[in-house]
PDB file of C-alpha atoms and ligand atoms in Angstrom:
ATOM      1  CA  UNK Y   1      60.269  64.080 -56.083  1.00 58.00           C
ATOM      2  CA  UNK Y   2      61.308  65.297 -52.749  1.00 70.00           C
ATOM      3  CA  UNK Y   3      64.517  67.317 -52.346  1.00 83.00           C
ATOM      4  CA  UNK Y   4      67.340  64.885 -51.576  1.00 90.00           C
ATOM      5  CA  UNK Y   5      68.673  65.049 -48.052  1.00 96.00           C
ATOM      6  CA  UNK Y   6      72.229  64.894 -46.849  1.00 97.00           C
ATOM      7  CA  UNK Y   7      71.912  63.527 -43.305  1.00 96.00           C
ATOM      8  CA  UNK Y   8      74.886  64.496 -41.204  1.00 97.00           C
ATOM      9  CA  UNK Y   9      75.659  62.273 -38.211  1.00 95.00           C
ATOM     10  CA  UNK Y  10      76.737  64.126 -35.052  1.00 95.00           C
ATOM     11  CA  UNK Y  11      80.417  63.141 -35.292  1.00 95.00           C
ATOM     12  CA  UNK Y  12      80.613  64.137 -38.919  1.00 96.00           C
ATOM     13  CA  UNK Y  13      79.220  67.648 -38.287  1.00 97.00           C
ATOM     14  CA  UNK Y  14      81.432  68.101 -35.200  1.00 97.00           C
ATOM     15  CA  UNK Y  15      84.565  67.154 -37.245  1.00 96.00           C
ATOM     16  CA  UNK Y  16      83.648  69.679 -39.988  1.00 97.00           C
ATOM     17  CA  UNK Y  17      82.860  72.367 -37.414  1.00 97.00           C
ATOM     18  CA  UNK Y  18      86.187  71.842 -35.554  1.00 97.00           C
ATOM     19  CA  UNK Y  19      88.150  71.762 -38.794  1.00 96.00           C
ATOM     20  CA  UNK Y  20      86.499  75.022 -39.941  1.00 96.00           C
ATOM     21  CA  UNK Y  21      87.274  76.818 -36.697  1.00 96.00           C
ATOM     22  CA  UNK Y  22      90.920  75.646 -36.635  1.00 95.00           C
ATOM     23  CA  UNK Y  23      91.532  76.542 -40.274  1.00 94.00           C
ATOM     24  CA  UNK Y  24      90.066  80.053 -40.125  1.00 93.00           C
ATOM     25  CA  UNK Y  25      90.684  82.260 -42.069  1.00 92.00           C
ATOM     26  CA  UNK Y  26      91.690  79.567 -44.575  1.00 92.00           C
ATOM     27  CA  UNK Y  27      89.571  76.973 -46.233  1.00 93.00           C
ATOM     28  CA  UNK Y  28      89.808  73.286 -45.287  1.00 94.00           C
ATOM     29  CA  UNK Y  29      87.973  70.114 -46.225  1.00 95.00           C
ATOM     30  CA  UNK Y  30      88.104  66.497 -47.050  1.00 95.00           C
ATOM     31  CA  UNK Y  31      85.900  63.436 -47.932  1.00 96.00           C
ATOM     32  CA  UNK Y  32      82.541  62.230 -46.673  1.00 97.00           C
ATOM     33  CA  UNK Y  33      81.960  58.653 -45.531  1.00 96.00           C
ATOM     34  CA  UNK Y  34      78.549  57.000 -45.127  1.00 96.00           C
ATOM     35  CA  UNK Y  35      75.996  55.306 -47.206  1.00 95.00           C
ATOM     36  CA  UNK Y  36      72.942  55.946 -49.483  1.00 94.00           C
ATOM     37  CA  UNK Y  37      69.376  55.659 -48.506  1.00 91.00           C
ATOM     38  CA  UNK Y  38      67.524  55.974 -51.807  1.00 86.00           C
ATOM     39  CA  UNK Y  39      68.164  59.502 -53.033  1.00 85.00           C
ATOM     40  CA  UNK Y  40      69.359  60.554 -49.592  1.00 93.00           C
ATOM     41  CA  UNK Y  41      72.938  60.312 -48.315  1.00 95.00           C
ATOM     42  CA  UNK Y  42      73.777  59.567 -44.714  1.00 95.00           C
ATOM     43  CA  UNK Y  43      77.168  60.814 -43.596  1.00 96.00           C
ATOM     44  CA  UNK Y  44      78.782  59.054 -40.599  1.00 94.00           C
ATOM     45  CA  UNK Y  45      82.154  60.780 -40.914  1.00 95.00           C
ATOM     46  CA  UNK Y  46      83.735  63.867 -42.430  1.00 96.00           C
ATOM     47  CA  UNK Y  47      87.460  63.068 -42.735  1.00 96.00           C
ATOM     48  CA  UNK Y  48      89.744  66.065 -42.951  1.00 94.00           C
ATOM     49  CA  UNK Y  49      92.267  66.005 -45.811  1.00 92.00           C
ATOM     50  CA  UNK Y  50      95.161  68.448 -45.464  1.00 84.00           C
ATOM     51  CA  UNK Y  51      95.738  70.834 -48.350  1.00 80.00           C
ATOM     52  CA  UNK Y  52      99.127  72.520 -47.743  1.00 72.00           C
ATOM     53  CA  UNK Y  53      98.247  75.141 -50.439  1.00 74.00           C
ATOM     54  CA  UNK Y  54      94.888  76.173 -48.762  1.00 74.00           C
ATOM     55  CA  UNK Y  55      94.122  79.855 -48.916  1.00 76.00           C
ATOM     56  CA  UNK Y  56      91.277  82.045 -47.947  1.00 74.00           C
ATOM     57  CA  UNK Y  57      89.141  81.183 -50.907  1.00 74.00           C
ATOM     58  CA  UNK Y  58      90.763  78.086 -52.090  1.00 75.00           C
ATOM     59  CA  UNK Y  59      90.888  74.405 -51.103  1.00 76.00           C
ATOM     60  CA  UNK Y  60      92.103  71.623 -53.276  1.00 77.00           C
ATOM     61  CA  UNK Y  61      91.343  68.140 -52.085  1.00 76.00           C
ATOM     62  CA  UNK Y  62      94.537  66.163 -52.576  1.00 78.00           C
ATOM     63  CA  UNK Y  63      93.799  62.852 -54.170  1.00 81.00           C
ATOM     64  CA  UNK Y  64      96.525  60.730 -52.570  1.00 84.00           C
ATOM     65  CA  UNK Y  65      95.964  62.139 -49.171  1.00 86.00           C
ATOM     66  CA  UNK Y  66      92.216  61.538 -49.512  1.00 89.00           C
ATOM     67  CA  UNK Y  67      92.624  57.926 -50.459  1.00 89.00           C
ATOM     68  CA  UNK Y  68      94.978  57.523 -47.487  1.00 90.00           C
ATOM     69  CA  UNK Y  69      92.468  59.009 -45.063  1.00 91.00           C
ATOM     70  CA  UNK Y  70      89.560  57.037 -46.528  1.00 91.00           C
ATOM     71  CA  UNK Y  71      91.474  53.768 -46.476  1.00 91.00           C
ATOM     72  CA  UNK Y  72      92.695  54.039 -42.905  1.00 91.00           C
ATOM     73  CA  UNK Y  73      89.120  54.975 -41.740  1.00 91.00           C
ATOM     74  CA  UNK Y  74      87.545  52.074 -43.613  1.00 90.00           C
ATOM     75  CA  UNK Y  75      90.094  49.607 -42.207  1.00 90.00           C
ATOM     76  CA  UNK Y  76      88.785  50.299 -38.689  1.00 86.00           C
ATOM     77  CA  UNK Y  77      85.096  51.009 -39.601  1.00 81.00           C
ATOM     78  CA  UNK Y  78      82.696  48.738 -38.008  1.00 79.00           C
ATOM     79  CA  UNK Y  79      80.027  49.310 -40.550  1.00 80.00           C
ATOM     80  CA  UNK Y  80      80.403  47.204 -43.701  1.00 80.00           C
ATOM     81  CA  UNK Y  81      78.102  49.607 -45.581  1.00 84.00           C
ATOM     82  CA  UNK Y  82      80.266  52.680 -45.108  1.00 91.00           C
ATOM     83  CA  UNK Y  83      82.194  54.042 -48.075  1.00 94.00           C
ATOM     84  CA  UNK Y  84      82.935  57.150 -49.989  1.00 95.00           C
ATOM     85  CA  UNK Y  85      79.893  59.370 -50.441  1.00 96.00           C
ATOM     86  CA  UNK Y  86      81.314  62.744 -51.387  1.00 96.00           C
ATOM     87  CA  UNK Y  87      83.233  65.795 -50.529  1.00 96.00           C
ATOM     88  CA  UNK Y  88      83.140  68.667 -48.032  1.00 97.00           C
ATOM     89  CA  UNK Y  89      84.956  71.886 -47.462  1.00 96.00           C
ATOM     90  CA  UNK Y  90      84.650  75.091 -45.413  1.00 96.00           C
ATOM     91  CA  UNK Y  91      84.176  78.609 -46.401  1.00 96.00           C
ATOM     92  CA  UNK Y  92      85.650  81.189 -44.075  1.00 95.00           C
ATOM     93  CA  UNK Y  93      82.951  83.659 -45.099  1.00 94.00           C
ATOM     94  CA  UNK Y  94      79.187  83.296 -45.527  1.00 94.00           C
ATOM     95  CA  UNK Y  95      79.034  82.014 -49.180  1.00 95.00           C
ATOM     96  CA  UNK Y  96      77.312  79.125 -50.850  1.00 95.00           C
ATOM     97  CA  UNK Y  97      79.053  76.649 -53.054  1.00 96.00           C
ATOM     98  CA  UNK Y  98      80.864  78.473 -55.956  1.00 95.00           C
ATOM     99  CA  UNK Y  99      80.731  77.622 -59.649  1.00 95.00           C
ATOM    100  CA  UNK Y 100      84.201  75.991 -59.265  1.00 94.00           C
ATOM    101  CA  UNK Y 101      82.788  73.891 -56.336  1.00 95.00           C
ATOM    102  CA  UNK Y 102      79.986  72.722 -58.550  1.00 95.00           C
ATOM    103  CA  UNK Y 103      82.257  72.038 -61.403  1.00 94.00           C
ATOM    104  CA  UNK Y 104      84.589  69.851 -59.266  1.00 92.00           C
ATOM    105  CA  UNK Y 105      81.701  67.810 -57.778  1.00 94.00           C
ATOM    106  CA  UNK Y 106      80.402  67.235 -61.300  1.00 95.00           C
ATOM    107  CA  UNK Y 107      83.851  65.954 -62.285  1.00 93.00           C
ATOM    108  CA  UNK Y 108      83.901  63.551 -59.349  1.00 92.00           C
ATOM    109  CA  UNK Y 109      80.351  62.377 -59.959  1.00 94.00           C
ATOM    110  CA  UNK Y 110      81.080  61.716 -63.571  1.00 93.00           C
ATOM    111  CA  UNK Y 111      83.329  58.906 -62.460  1.00 92.00           C
ATOM    112  CA  UNK Y 112      80.877  57.222 -60.008  1.00 91.00           C
ATOM    113  CA  UNK Y 113      77.738  55.236 -60.437  1.00 90.00           C
ATOM    114  CA  UNK Y 114      75.885  56.497 -57.418  1.00 92.00           C
ATOM    115  CA  UNK Y 115      74.801  59.836 -56.106  1.00 93.00           C
ATOM    116  CA  UNK Y 116      77.446  61.848 -54.175  1.00 95.00           C
ATOM    117  CA  UNK Y 117      77.204  64.817 -51.944  1.00 97.00           C
ATOM    118  CA  UNK Y 118      79.039  68.160 -51.582  1.00 97.00           C
ATOM    119  CA  UNK Y 119      78.733  69.810 -48.200  1.00 98.00           C
ATOM    120  CA  UNK Y 120      80.002  73.306 -47.741  1.00 97.00           C
ATOM    121  CA  UNK Y 121      80.138  74.597 -44.126  1.00 97.00           C
ATOM    122  CA  UNK Y 122      80.259  78.309 -44.312  1.00 97.00           C
ATOM    123  CA  UNK Y 123      81.280  80.615 -41.378  1.00 96.00           C
ATOM    124  CA  UNK Y 124      78.966  83.561 -40.831  1.00 96.00           C
ATOM    125  CA  UNK Y 125      80.996  85.881 -38.662  1.00 93.00           C
ATOM    126  CA  UNK Y 126      78.220  88.299 -37.817  1.00 95.00           C
ATOM    127  CA  UNK Y 127      76.101  85.516 -36.458  1.00 94.00           C
ATOM    128  CA  UNK Y 128      79.054  83.518 -35.082  1.00 94.00           C
ATOM    129  CA  UNK Y 129      77.622  80.419 -36.474  1.00 95.00           C
ATOM    130  CA  UNK Y 130      77.747  78.250 -39.521  1.00 96.00           C
ATOM    131  CA  UNK Y 131      75.540  77.723 -42.630  1.00 96.00           C
ATOM    132  CA  UNK Y 132      75.289  74.307 -44.321  1.00 96.00           C
ATOM    133  CA  UNK Y 133      74.992  74.112 -47.942  1.00 97.00           C
ATOM    134  CA  UNK Y 134      74.323  70.756 -49.642  1.00 97.00           C
ATOM    135  CA  UNK Y 135      74.514  69.661 -53.326  1.00 96.00           C
ATOM    136  CA  UNK Y 136      73.939  66.259 -54.593  1.00 95.00           C
ATOM    137  CA  UNK Y 137      75.321  65.074 -57.949  1.00 95.00           C
ATOM    138  CA  UNK Y 138      74.330  62.032 -59.845  1.00 94.00           C
ATOM    139  CA  UNK Y 139      75.436  60.728 -63.190  1.00 94.00           C
ATOM    140  CA  UNK Y 140      72.612  59.942 -65.569  1.00 91.00           C
ATOM    141  CA  UNK Y 141      74.159  58.308 -68.648  1.00 87.00           C
ATOM    142  CA  UNK Y 142      76.498  60.961 -70.080  1.00 87.00           C
ATOM    143  CA  UNK Y 143      75.364  63.832 -68.022  1.00 94.00           C
ATOM    144  CA  UNK Y 144      75.677  64.697 -64.295  1.00 96.00           C
ATOM    145  CA  UNK Y 145      72.525  66.129 -62.662  1.00 94.00           C
ATOM    146  CA  UNK Y 146      73.193  68.594 -59.772  1.00 94.00           C
ATOM    147  CA  UNK Y 147      70.504  69.216 -57.256  1.00 93.00           C
ATOM    148  CA  UNK Y 148      70.350  71.352 -54.136  1.00 94.00           C
ATOM    149  CA  UNK Y 149      70.237  69.049 -51.183  1.00 95.00           C
ATOM    150  CA  UNK Y 150      68.872  69.782 -47.745  1.00 95.00           C
ATOM    151  CA  UNK Y 151      71.472  69.173 -45.017  1.00 96.00           C
ATOM    152  CA  UNK Y 152      69.907  67.629 -41.893  1.00 95.00           C
ATOM    153  CA  UNK Y 153      71.972  67.505 -38.782  1.00 94.00           C
ATOM    154  CA  UNK Y 154      71.222  64.350 -36.807  1.00 91.00           C
ATOM    155  CA  UNK Y 155      71.515  64.022 -33.095  1.00 85.00           C
ATOM    156  CA  UNK Y 156      73.115  60.672 -33.410  1.00 80.00           C
ATOM    157  CA  UNK Y 157      76.252  59.328 -35.024  1.00 78.00           C
ATOM    158  CA  UNK Y 158      74.288  56.669 -37.070  1.00 66.00           C
ATOM    159  CA  UNK Y 159      77.184  54.230 -36.927  1.00 59.00           C
ATOM    160  CA  UNK Y 160      76.121  50.565 -36.557  1.00 47.00           C
ATOM    161  CA  UNK Y 161      72.500  51.454 -37.233  1.00 39.00           C
TER     162      UNK Y 161
HETATM  163 ZN1  LIG B   1      83.906  76.390 -51.978  1.00 71.79          ZN
END
């Protein structure tokens, strides 16, 4: 089977990128909104969720704040298919998802009956650019299967379409 893709709409990527730059040298993150296309996940929005305790290598996605951000987005969303599809956060240094990152996405996926995505946007200071790391997590009966997912940046927002 082909590697699952996480397809990032233009606005979703821009939101993550802005949040990363603003939060440096701390981590920041939030929830992903979009829909599934077979094994692939299409992300139309990356909603920031503030973590008052964020540090250089630490971001905890606050549940109540995340629900609030998600609900207020979905209230005004024009696409009826859009919903929660995963989590994202930034790394202020060039580093892929950590063991803790993988454990937390497994914990979330174990509660949900559909594949979800984790996107880590890592800042590479030497290049002055970002690296995108994607992981997809899917519950199969009692277990959660983690797979590396290829992040694809789309030139469009993919809203309403
Ligand atoms: Zn991380």
